[in-house]
Amino acid sequence: MTIQLYAKDGHECIMFHDLVQADADAVQSNQFIVCHGDHMAVIDPGGMMTYNAIFLRRMQCFPKSQVDYIMASHADPDVVASLNRWLVQTTCKLVIPAVWSRFVPHFCTHSIENRLVPVPDAGGILPLGEAHIIVLPAHFLHSEGNFQFYDPISKILFSGDLGASLVSNEQAGQPVTDFDAHIPNMLGFHRRYMSSRKACQYWAQMARGLDIKMIVPQHGSWFRGRTMSRRFIDWVEQQECGLDLMTQENYRLPDKKLL
């Protein structure tokens, strides 16, 4: 099932939320398409479990549009393991943090040197036909090299793992309506996968400089409206996570027990 996040004047954003069964074997994940006229970007397309459904849906919804970019917030398998098939089936380029540009070829069967757009740490502006997408630094949230993607037309921030929640596919198909009740769905993930409060604070200060109407993470439910988006930014800014929570107890020799 696809969810239309935005559609106006030839610009459309859609979301896939139920292509991976959220069970003990695989984490639920969201994938996205941003289409402007005849130009398309697929954001965090996922792995082999998601490829066929996204590719077919793209052909149904946007038969005249070319895939300009596969955009990867970082290099995890749930983000970009299907890369080789996209490169073979389309003429797209891969947009990925420069620090991961020499690692992603391990997903591929042929050289992709001429298909890479390695993004420097500062981010930048990516043209999409007559529109553009802003590539925002979000390093150490959670990956060492990490970006988010902001669409100035829809005012949607595709936030990658920041804002992720561990919920069912059905819940992931719905926006957050009660922020306080949603916090337990996010808390454990952010404490473990985000690196530090310092990174969260830097990100929050940057995010407040954008006009955000929606924050859509790669896992779980999304935040719709400026008020809900601001609540999430304020919440993230205050979180202790990652290294903030580590002690020497986390770095000790293991017990002599077989795994």
PDB file of C-alpha atoms in Angstrom:
ATOM      1  CA  MET A   1       0.000   0.000   0.000  1.00  0.00           C
ATOM      2  CA  THR A   2       1.236   3.475  -0.827  1.00  0.00           C
ATOM      3  CA  ILE A   3       0.433   6.704   1.001  1.00  0.00           C
ATOM      4  CA  GLN A   4       0.315   9.997  -0.847  1.00  0.00           C
ATOM      5  CA  LEU A   5       2.066  12.513   1.367  1.00  0.00           C
ATOM      6  CA  TYR A   6       1.780  15.413  -1.075  1.00  0.00           C
ATOM      7  CA  ALA A   7       0.446  16.080  -4.584  1.00  0.00           C
ATOM      8  CA  LYS A   8       0.091  19.484  -6.256  1.00  0.00           C
ATOM      9  CA  ASP A   9       1.020  21.053  -9.604  1.00  0.00           C
ATOM     10  CA  GLY A  10       2.962  18.072 -10.923  1.00  0.00           C
ATOM     11  CA  HIS A  11       4.898  17.506  -7.710  1.00  0.00           C
ATOM     12  CA  GLU A  12       4.178  14.343  -5.721  1.00  0.00           C
ATOM     13  CA  CYS A  13       5.609  12.526  -2.705  1.00  0.00           C
ATOM     14  CA  ILE A  14       4.558   8.981  -1.867  1.00  0.00           C
ATOM     15  CA  MET A  15       5.482   6.581   0.906  1.00  0.00           C
ATOM     16  CA  PHE A  16       5.615   2.791   1.165  1.00  0.00           C
ATOM     17  CA  HIS A  17       5.245   1.449   4.696  1.00  0.00           C
ATOM     18  CA  ASP A  18       4.247  -2.212   4.522  1.00  0.00           C
ATOM     19  CA  LEU A  19       6.649  -3.884   2.091  1.00  0.00           C
ATOM     20  CA  VAL A  20       8.617  -5.577   4.887  1.00  0.00           C
ATOM     21  CA  GLN A  21       6.874  -7.708   7.465  1.00  0.00           C
ATOM     22  CA  ALA A  22       7.640  -6.164  10.833  1.00  0.00           C
ATOM     23  CA  ASP A  23       8.534  -9.315  12.741  1.00  0.00           C
ATOM     24  CA  ALA A  24      11.498 -10.921  14.456  1.00  0.00           C
ATOM     25  CA  ASP A  25      13.323 -11.407  11.138  1.00  0.00           C
ATOM     26  CA  ALA A  26      13.257  -7.879   9.717  1.00  0.00           C
ATOM     27  CA  VAL A  27      12.616  -4.368  10.972  1.00  0.00           C
ATOM     28  CA  GLN A  28       9.717  -2.407   9.482  1.00  0.00           C
ATOM     29  CA  SER A  29      10.939   0.261   7.076  1.00  0.00           C
ATOM     30  CA  ASN A  30       9.550   3.072   4.936  1.00  0.00           C
ATOM     31  CA  GLN A  31      10.552   3.970   1.391  1.00  0.00           C
ATOM     32  CA  PHE A  32       9.782   7.131  -0.570  1.00  0.00           C
ATOM     33  CA  ILE A  33       9.416   8.550  -4.066  1.00  0.00           C
ATOM     34  CA  VAL A  34       9.583  12.265  -4.862  1.00  0.00           C
ATOM     35  CA  CYS A  35       8.462  13.054  -8.408  1.00  0.00           C
ATOM     36  CA  HIS A  36       8.538  16.451 -10.118  1.00  0.00           C
ATOM     37  CA  GLY A  37       7.210  16.366 -13.662  1.00  0.00           C
ATOM     38  CA  ASP A  38       9.251  13.766 -15.514  1.00  0.00           C
ATOM     39  CA  HIS A  39      11.977  13.576 -12.873  1.00  0.00           C
ATOM     40  CA  MET A  40      12.059  11.216  -9.924  1.00  0.00           C
ATOM     41  CA  ALA A  41      14.116  10.472  -6.816  1.00  0.00           C
ATOM     42  CA  VAL A  42      13.704   7.287  -4.781  1.00  0.00           C
ATOM     43  CA  ILE A  43      14.727   7.854  -1.165  1.00  0.00           C
ATOM     44  CA  ASP A  44      16.133   4.999   0.954  1.00  0.00           C
ATOM     45  CA  PRO A  45      14.702   2.292  -1.340  1.00  0.00           C
ATOM     46  CA  GLY A  46      15.612  -0.617   0.911  1.00  0.00           C
ATOM     47  CA  GLY A  47      16.691  -4.126   0.020  1.00  0.00           C
ATOM     48  CA  MET A  48      15.511  -7.018  -2.109  1.00  0.00           C
ATOM     49  CA  MET A  49      12.251  -7.376  -0.164  1.00  0.00           C
ATOM     50  CA  THR A  50      11.111  -3.947  -1.335  1.00  0.00           C
ATOM     51  CA  TYR A  51      12.529  -3.587  -4.840  1.00  0.00           C
ATOM     52  CA  ASN A  52       9.875  -5.284  -6.971  1.00  0.00           C
ATOM     53  CA  ALA A  53       6.922  -3.513  -5.346  1.00  0.00           C
ATOM     54  CA  ILE A  54       8.538  -0.066  -5.568  1.00  0.00           C
ATOM     55  CA  PHE A  55       9.687  -0.557  -9.152  1.00  0.00           C
ATOM     56  CA  LEU A  56       6.239  -1.714 -10.303  1.00  0.00           C
ATOM     57  CA  ARG A  57       4.431   1.031  -8.406  1.00  0.00           C
ATOM     58  CA  ARG A  58       6.761   3.597  -9.911  1.00  0.00           C
ATOM     59  CA  MET A  59       5.841   2.335 -13.388  1.00  0.00           C
ATOM     60  CA  GLN A  60       2.114   2.519 -12.564  1.00  0.00           C
ATOM     61  CA  CYS A  61       2.123   5.955 -10.941  1.00  0.00           C
ATOM     62  CA  PHE A  62       4.779   7.704 -13.013  1.00  0.00           C
ATOM     63  CA  PRO A  63       5.068   5.872 -16.346  1.00  0.00           C
ATOM     64  CA  LYS A  64       6.698   8.824 -18.137  1.00  0.00           C
ATOM     65  CA  SER A  65       9.138   9.750 -15.380  1.00  0.00           C
ATOM     66  CA  GLN A  66      12.761   8.729 -15.321  1.00  0.00           C
ATOM     67  CA  VAL A  67      14.533   7.748 -12.123  1.00  0.00           C
ATOM     68  CA  ASP A  68      17.172  10.447 -11.781  1.00  0.00           C
ATOM     69  CA  TYR A  69      18.436   9.416  -8.369  1.00  0.00           C
ATOM     70  CA  ILE A  70      18.536   6.758  -5.746  1.00  0.00           C
ATOM     71  CA  MET A  71      19.132   8.765  -2.574  1.00  0.00           C
ATOM     72  CA  ALA A  72      20.636   6.989   0.407  1.00  0.00           C
ATOM     73  CA  SER A  73      20.787   8.644   3.815  1.00  0.00           C
ATOM     74  CA  HIS A  74      23.565   6.193   4.718  1.00  0.00           C
ATOM     75  CA  ALA A  75      24.771   2.755   3.607  1.00  0.00           C
ATOM     76  CA  ASP A  76      22.837   0.280   5.770  1.00  0.00           C
ATOM     77  CA  PRO A  77      21.284  -2.721   3.949  1.00  0.00           C
ATOM     78  CA  ASP A  78      17.723  -1.643   4.820  1.00  0.00           C
ATOM     79  CA  VAL A  79      18.509   1.637   3.060  1.00  0.00           C
ATOM     80  CA  VAL A  80      20.243   0.635  -0.147  1.00  0.00           C
ATOM     81  CA  ALA A  81      20.819  -3.119  -0.516  1.00  0.00           C
ATOM     82  CA  SER A  82      18.694  -3.148  -3.703  1.00  0.00           C
ATOM     83  CA  LEU A  83      21.077  -0.675  -5.348  1.00  0.00           C
ATOM     84  CA  ASN A  84      22.418  -3.048  -7.994  1.00  0.00           C
ATOM     85  CA  ARG A  85      18.971  -3.737  -9.437  1.00  0.00           C
ATOM     86  CA  TRP A  86      18.155  -0.031  -9.654  1.00  0.00           C
ATOM     87  CA  LEU A  87      21.435   0.635 -11.440  1.00  0.00           C
ATOM     88  CA  VAL A  88      20.807  -2.192 -13.913  1.00  0.00           C
ATOM     89  CA  GLN A  89      17.143  -1.386 -14.609  1.00  0.00           C
ATOM     90  CA  THR A  90      17.409   2.424 -14.799  1.00  0.00           C
ATOM     91  CA  THR A  91      19.923   5.150 -15.665  1.00  0.00           C
ATOM     92  CA  CYS A  92      19.803   6.592 -12.139  1.00  0.00           C
ATOM     93  CA  LYS A  93      22.693   7.936 -10.134  1.00  0.00           C
ATOM     94  CA  LEU A  94      23.312   7.121  -6.478  1.00  0.00           C
ATOM     95  CA  VAL A  95      23.386  10.041  -4.051  1.00  0.00           C
ATOM     96  CA  ILE A  96      25.181   8.973  -0.879  1.00  0.00           C
ATOM     97  CA  PRO A  97      27.473  10.421   1.819  1.00  0.00           C
ATOM     98  CA  ALA A  98      30.979  10.672   0.413  1.00  0.00           C
ATOM     99  CA  VAL A  99      32.399   8.686   3.334  1.00  0.00           C
ATOM    100  CA  TRP A 100      30.339   5.670   2.162  1.00  0.00           C
ATOM    101  CA  SER A 101      30.971   6.051  -1.565  1.00  0.00           C
ATOM    102  CA  ARG A 102      33.770   3.469  -1.590  1.00  0.00           C
ATOM    103  CA  PHE A 103      31.744   0.956   0.405  1.00  0.00           C
ATOM    104  CA  VAL A 104      28.512   0.785  -1.614  1.00  0.00           C
ATOM    105  CA  PRO A 105      30.186  -0.847  -4.656  1.00  0.00           C
ATOM    106  CA  HIS A 106      30.156  -4.021  -2.552  1.00  0.00           C
ATOM    107  CA  PHE A 107      26.419  -4.129  -3.268  1.00  0.00           C
ATOM    108  CA  CYS A 108      27.054  -4.060  -7.019  1.00  0.00           C
ATOM    109  CA  THR A 109      28.159  -6.433  -9.760  1.00  0.00           C
ATOM    110  CA  HIS A 110      29.845  -3.798 -11.953  1.00  0.00           C
ATOM    111  CA  SER A 111      31.786  -0.573 -11.532  1.00  0.00           C
ATOM    112  CA  ILE A 112      29.551   2.357 -10.577  1.00  0.00           C
ATOM    113  CA  GLU A 113      32.205   5.073 -10.663  1.00  0.00           C
ATOM    114  CA  ASN A 114      30.242   7.154 -13.181  1.00  0.00           C
ATOM    115  CA  ARG A 115      26.930   6.652 -11.373  1.00  0.00           C
ATOM    116  CA  LEU A 116      27.931   8.090  -7.973  1.00  0.00           C
ATOM    117  CA  VAL A 117      27.099  11.499  -6.514  1.00  0.00           C
ATOM    118  CA  PRO A 118      29.216  11.519  -3.331  1.00  0.00           C
ATOM    119  CA  VAL A 119      27.884  14.215  -1.002  1.00  0.00           C
ATOM    120  CA  PRO A 120      30.457  16.147   1.070  1.00  0.00           C
ATOM    121  CA  ASP A 121      29.904  16.514   4.792  1.00  0.00           C
ATOM    122  CA  ALA A 122      28.318  19.955   4.389  1.00  0.00           C
ATOM    123  CA  GLY A 123      25.507  18.637   2.172  1.00  0.00           C
ATOM    124  CA  GLY A 124      24.170  20.650  -0.761  1.00  0.00           C
ATOM    125  CA  ILE A 125      21.395  21.275  -3.280  1.00  0.00           C
ATOM    126  CA  LEU A 126      20.350  18.512  -5.665  1.00  0.00           C
ATOM    127  CA  PRO A 127      18.406  19.511  -8.824  1.00  0.00           C
ATOM    128  CA  LEU A 128      15.313  17.473  -9.667  1.00  0.00           C
ATOM    129  CA  GLY A 129      14.075  18.806 -12.984  1.00  0.00           C
ATOM    130  CA  GLU A 130      12.957  22.375 -12.283  1.00  0.00           C
ATOM    131  CA  ALA A 131      12.727  21.600  -8.565  1.00  0.00           C
ATOM    132  CA  HIS A 132      15.435  20.676  -6.075  1.00  0.00           C
ATOM    133  CA  ILE A 133      16.032  18.715  -2.904  1.00  0.00           C
ATOM    134  CA  ILE A 134      18.183  19.992  -0.045  1.00  0.00           C
ATOM    135  CA  VAL A 135      20.653  17.419   1.283  1.00  0.00           C
ATOM    136  CA  LEU A 136      21.119  18.149   5.000  1.00  0.00           C
ATOM    137  CA  PRO A 137      23.936  16.929   7.259  1.00  0.00           C
ATOM    138  CA  ALA A 138      22.756  14.616  10.035  1.00  0.00           C
ATOM    139  CA  HIS A 139      26.051  12.970  10.907  1.00  0.00           C
ATOM    140  CA  PHE A 140      26.131  10.452  13.774  1.00  0.00           C
ATOM    141  CA  LEU A 141      22.322  10.287  13.729  1.00  0.00           C
ATOM    142  CA  HIS A 142      22.992   7.403  13.557  1.00  0.00           C
ATOM    143  CA  SER A 143      25.669   6.789  10.930  1.00  0.00           C
ATOM    144  CA  GLU A 144      29.104   8.435  10.862  1.00  0.00           C
ATOM    145  CA  GLY A 145      28.211   9.869   7.473  1.00  0.00           C
ATOM    146  CA  ASN A 146      24.478  10.560   7.387  1.00  0.00           C
ATOM    147  CA  PHE A 147      22.159  12.880   5.476  1.00  0.00           C
ATOM    148  CA  GLN A 148      18.512  13.848   5.472  1.00  0.00           C
ATOM    149  CA  PHE A 149      16.513  15.137   2.505  1.00  0.00           C
ATOM    150  CA  TYR A 150      14.264  18.200   2.585  1.00  0.00           C
ATOM    151  CA  ASP A 151      11.775  18.895  -0.175  1.00  0.00           C
ATOM    152  CA  PRO A 152      11.094  22.670  -0.238  1.00  0.00           C
ATOM    153  CA  ILE A 153       7.893  22.293  -2.287  1.00  0.00           C
ATOM    154  CA  SER A 154       6.073  19.850  -0.012  1.00  0.00           C
ATOM    155  CA  LYS A 155       8.062  21.048   3.024  1.00  0.00           C
ATOM    156  CA  ILE A 156       8.654  17.406   3.992  1.00  0.00           C
ATOM    157  CA  LEU A 157      11.824  16.413   5.817  1.00  0.00           C
ATOM    158  CA  PHE A 158      12.769  12.810   5.085  1.00  0.00           C
ATOM    159  CA  SER A 159      14.695  12.253   8.305  1.00  0.00           C
ATOM    160  CA  GLY A 160      16.211   8.789   7.908  1.00  0.00           C
ATOM    161  CA  ASP A 161      16.625   6.961  11.202  1.00  0.00           C
ATOM    162  CA  LEU A 162      16.048  10.088  13.278  1.00  0.00           C
ATOM    163  CA  GLY A 163      12.453   9.922  14.480  1.00  0.00           C
ATOM    164  CA  ALA A 164      12.244   6.186  13.904  1.00  0.00           C
ATOM    165  CA  SER A 165       9.773   4.183  15.970  1.00  0.00           C
ATOM    166  CA  LEU A 166       9.394   0.447  16.402  1.00  0.00           C
ATOM    167  CA  VAL A 167       5.758  -0.135  15.503  1.00  0.00           C
ATOM    168  CA  SER A 168       3.677  -2.441  13.324  1.00  0.00           C
ATOM    169  CA  ASN A 169       3.166  -1.908   9.604  1.00  0.00           C
ATOM    170  CA  GLU A 170      -0.369  -0.737  10.345  1.00  0.00           C
ATOM    171  CA  GLN A 171       0.839   1.865  12.843  1.00  0.00           C
ATOM    172  CA  ALA A 172       3.553   2.996  10.439  1.00  0.00           C
ATOM    173  CA  GLY A 173       0.826   3.832   7.963  1.00  0.00           C
ATOM    174  CA  GLN A 174      -0.590   6.485  10.317  1.00  0.00           C
ATOM    175  CA  PRO A 175       0.752   9.860  11.462  1.00  0.00           C
ATOM    176  CA  VAL A 176       1.431  10.425  15.147  1.00  0.00           C
ATOM    177  CA  THR A 177      -1.615  11.964  16.840  1.00  0.00           C
ATOM    178  CA  ASP A 178      -0.536  11.752  20.510  1.00  0.00           C
ATOM    179  CA  PHE A 179       3.129  12.674  20.826  1.00  0.00           C
ATOM    180  CA  ASP A 180       3.487  11.755  24.502  1.00  0.00           C
ATOM    181  CA  ALA A 181       1.941   8.325  23.930  1.00  0.00           C
ATOM    182  CA  HIS A 182       4.312   7.805  20.979  1.00  0.00           C
ATOM    183  CA  ILE A 183       7.507   8.492  22.936  1.00  0.00           C
ATOM    184  CA  PRO A 184       7.902   4.896  24.235  1.00  0.00           C
ATOM    185  CA  ASN A 185       7.909   3.703  20.613  1.00  0.00           C
ATOM    186  CA  MET A 186      10.925   5.933  19.882  1.00  0.00           C
ATOM    187  CA  LEU A 187      12.855   6.021  23.113  1.00  0.00           C
ATOM    188  CA  GLY A 188      14.737   2.719  23.065  1.00  0.00           C
ATOM    189  CA  PHE A 189      15.709   3.105  19.424  1.00  0.00           C
ATOM    190  CA  HIS A 190      17.058   6.612  19.885  1.00  0.00           C
ATOM    191  CA  ARG A 191      18.957   5.780  23.051  1.00  0.00           C
ATOM    192  CA  ARG A 192      20.722   2.935  21.280  1.00  0.00           C
ATOM    193  CA  TYR A 193      21.168   4.167  17.699  1.00  0.00           C
ATOM    194  CA  MET A 194      21.754   7.920  18.067  1.00  0.00           C
ATOM    195  CA  SER A 195      25.313   8.796  19.034  1.00  0.00           C
ATOM    196  CA  SER A 196      24.981  11.588  21.591  1.00  0.00           C
ATOM    197  CA  ARG A 197      22.904  14.491  22.862  1.00  0.00           C
ATOM    198  CA  LYS A 198      25.477  16.849  21.344  1.00  0.00           C
ATOM    199  CA  ALA A 199      24.661  15.616  17.827  1.00  0.00           C
ATOM    200  CA  CYS A 200      20.931  15.861  18.586  1.00  0.00           C
ATOM    201  CA  GLN A 201      21.299  19.458  19.758  1.00  0.00           C
ATOM    202  CA  TYR A 202      23.267  20.533  16.687  1.00  0.00           C
ATOM    203  CA  TRP A 203      20.656  18.904  14.459  1.00  0.00           C
ATOM    204  CA  ALA A 204      17.751  20.580  16.278  1.00  0.00           C
ATOM    205  CA  GLN A 205      19.293  24.030  15.859  1.00  0.00           C
ATOM    206  CA  MET A 206      19.720  23.376  12.128  1.00  0.00           C
ATOM    207  CA  ALA A 207      16.215  21.940  11.682  1.00  0.00           C
ATOM    208  CA  ARG A 208      14.592  25.009  13.209  1.00  0.00           C
ATOM    209  CA  GLY A 209      15.911  26.980  10.248  1.00  0.00           C
ATOM    210  CA  LEU A 210      13.564  25.090   7.907  1.00  0.00           C
ATOM    211  CA  ASP A 211       9.849  25.493   7.291  1.00  0.00           C
ATOM    212  CA  ILE A 212       8.816  21.906   8.046  1.00  0.00           C
ATOM    213  CA  LYS A 213       5.250  20.704   7.594  1.00  0.00           C
ATOM    214  CA  MET A 214       6.060  17.007   7.968  1.00  0.00           C
ATOM    215  CA  ILE A 215       8.899  14.865   9.309  1.00  0.00           C
ATOM    216  CA  VAL A 216       8.898  11.362   7.851  1.00  0.00           C
ATOM    217  CA  PRO A 217      11.446   8.860   9.213  1.00  0.00           C
ATOM    218  CA  GLN A 218      12.643   5.650   7.593  1.00  0.00           C
ATOM    219  CA  HIS A 219      10.974   3.507  10.270  1.00  0.00           C
ATOM    220  CA  GLY A 220       7.558   3.847  11.874  1.00  0.00           C
ATOM    221  CA  SER A 221       4.966   6.611  12.066  1.00  0.00           C
ATOM    222  CA  TRP A 222       5.495  10.161  10.860  1.00  0.00           C
ATOM    223  CA  PHE A 223       4.925  13.639  12.253  1.00  0.00           C
ATOM    224  CA  ARG A 224       2.339  15.713  10.363  1.00  0.00           C
ATOM    225  CA  GLY A 225       1.966  19.462  10.775  1.00  0.00           C
ATOM    226  CA  ARG A 226       4.256  22.195  12.028  1.00  0.00           C
ATOM    227  CA  THR A 227       3.223  21.778  15.671  1.00  0.00           C
ATOM    228  CA  MET A 228       3.919  18.049  15.774  1.00  0.00           C
ATOM    229  CA  SER A 229       7.187  18.531  13.878  1.00  0.00           C
ATOM    230  CA  ARG A 230       8.331  21.153  16.393  1.00  0.00           C
ATOM    231  CA  ARG A 231       7.439  18.838  19.271  1.00  0.00           C
ATOM    232  CA  PHE A 232       9.668  16.168  17.803  1.00  0.00           C
ATOM    233  CA  ILE A 233      12.562  18.605  17.293  1.00  0.00           C
ATOM    234  CA  ASP A 234      12.243  19.812  20.898  1.00  0.00           C
ATOM    235  CA  TRP A 235      12.122  16.219  22.168  1.00  0.00           C
ATOM    236  CA  VAL A 236      15.191  15.108  20.231  1.00  0.00           C
ATOM    237  CA  GLU A 237      17.182  18.090  21.461  1.00  0.00           C
ATOM    238  CA  GLN A 238      16.809  16.923  25.077  1.00  0.00           C
ATOM    239  CA  GLN A 239      17.661  13.238  24.593  1.00  0.00           C
ATOM    240  CA  GLU A 240      20.615  11.544  26.217  1.00  0.00           C
ATOM    241  CA  CYS A 241      21.630   8.692  23.956  1.00  0.00           C
ATOM    242  CA  GLY A 242      24.511   6.609  22.677  1.00  0.00           C
ATOM    243  CA  LEU A 243      27.784   7.636  24.283  1.00  0.00           C
ATOM    244  CA  ASP A 244      25.948   9.701  26.907  1.00  0.00           C
ATOM    245  CA  LEU A 245      24.663   6.451  28.421  1.00  0.00           C
ATOM    246  CA  MET A 246      27.838   4.347  28.149  1.00  0.00           C
ATOM    247  CA  THR A 247      29.949   3.400  31.174  1.00  0.00           C
ATOM    248  CA  GLN A 248      32.917   1.137  31.748  1.00  0.00           C
ATOM    249  CA  GLU A 249      30.433  -1.653  32.371  1.00  0.00           C
ATOM    250  CA  ASN A 250      29.657  -1.603  28.654  1.00  0.00           C
ATOM    251  CA  TYR A 251      33.343  -2.179  27.865  1.00  0.00           C
ATOM    252  CA  ARG A 252      34.512  -5.227  29.761  1.00  0.00           C
ATOM    253  CA  LEU A 253      35.702  -8.709  28.951  1.00  0.00           C
ATOM    254  CA  PRO A 254      32.767 -11.053  28.342  1.00  0.00           C
ATOM    255  CA  ASP A 255      31.811 -13.894  30.600  1.00  0.00           C
ATOM    256  CA  LYS A 256      33.163 -17.279  29.578  1.00  0.00           C
ATOM    257  CA  LYS A 257      29.899 -18.453  28.104  1.00  0.00           C
ATOM    258  CA  LEU A 258      29.325 -19.849  24.639  1.00  0.00           C
ATOM    259  CA  LEU A 259      27.099 -17.729  22.424  1.00  0.00           C
TER     260      LEU A 259
END
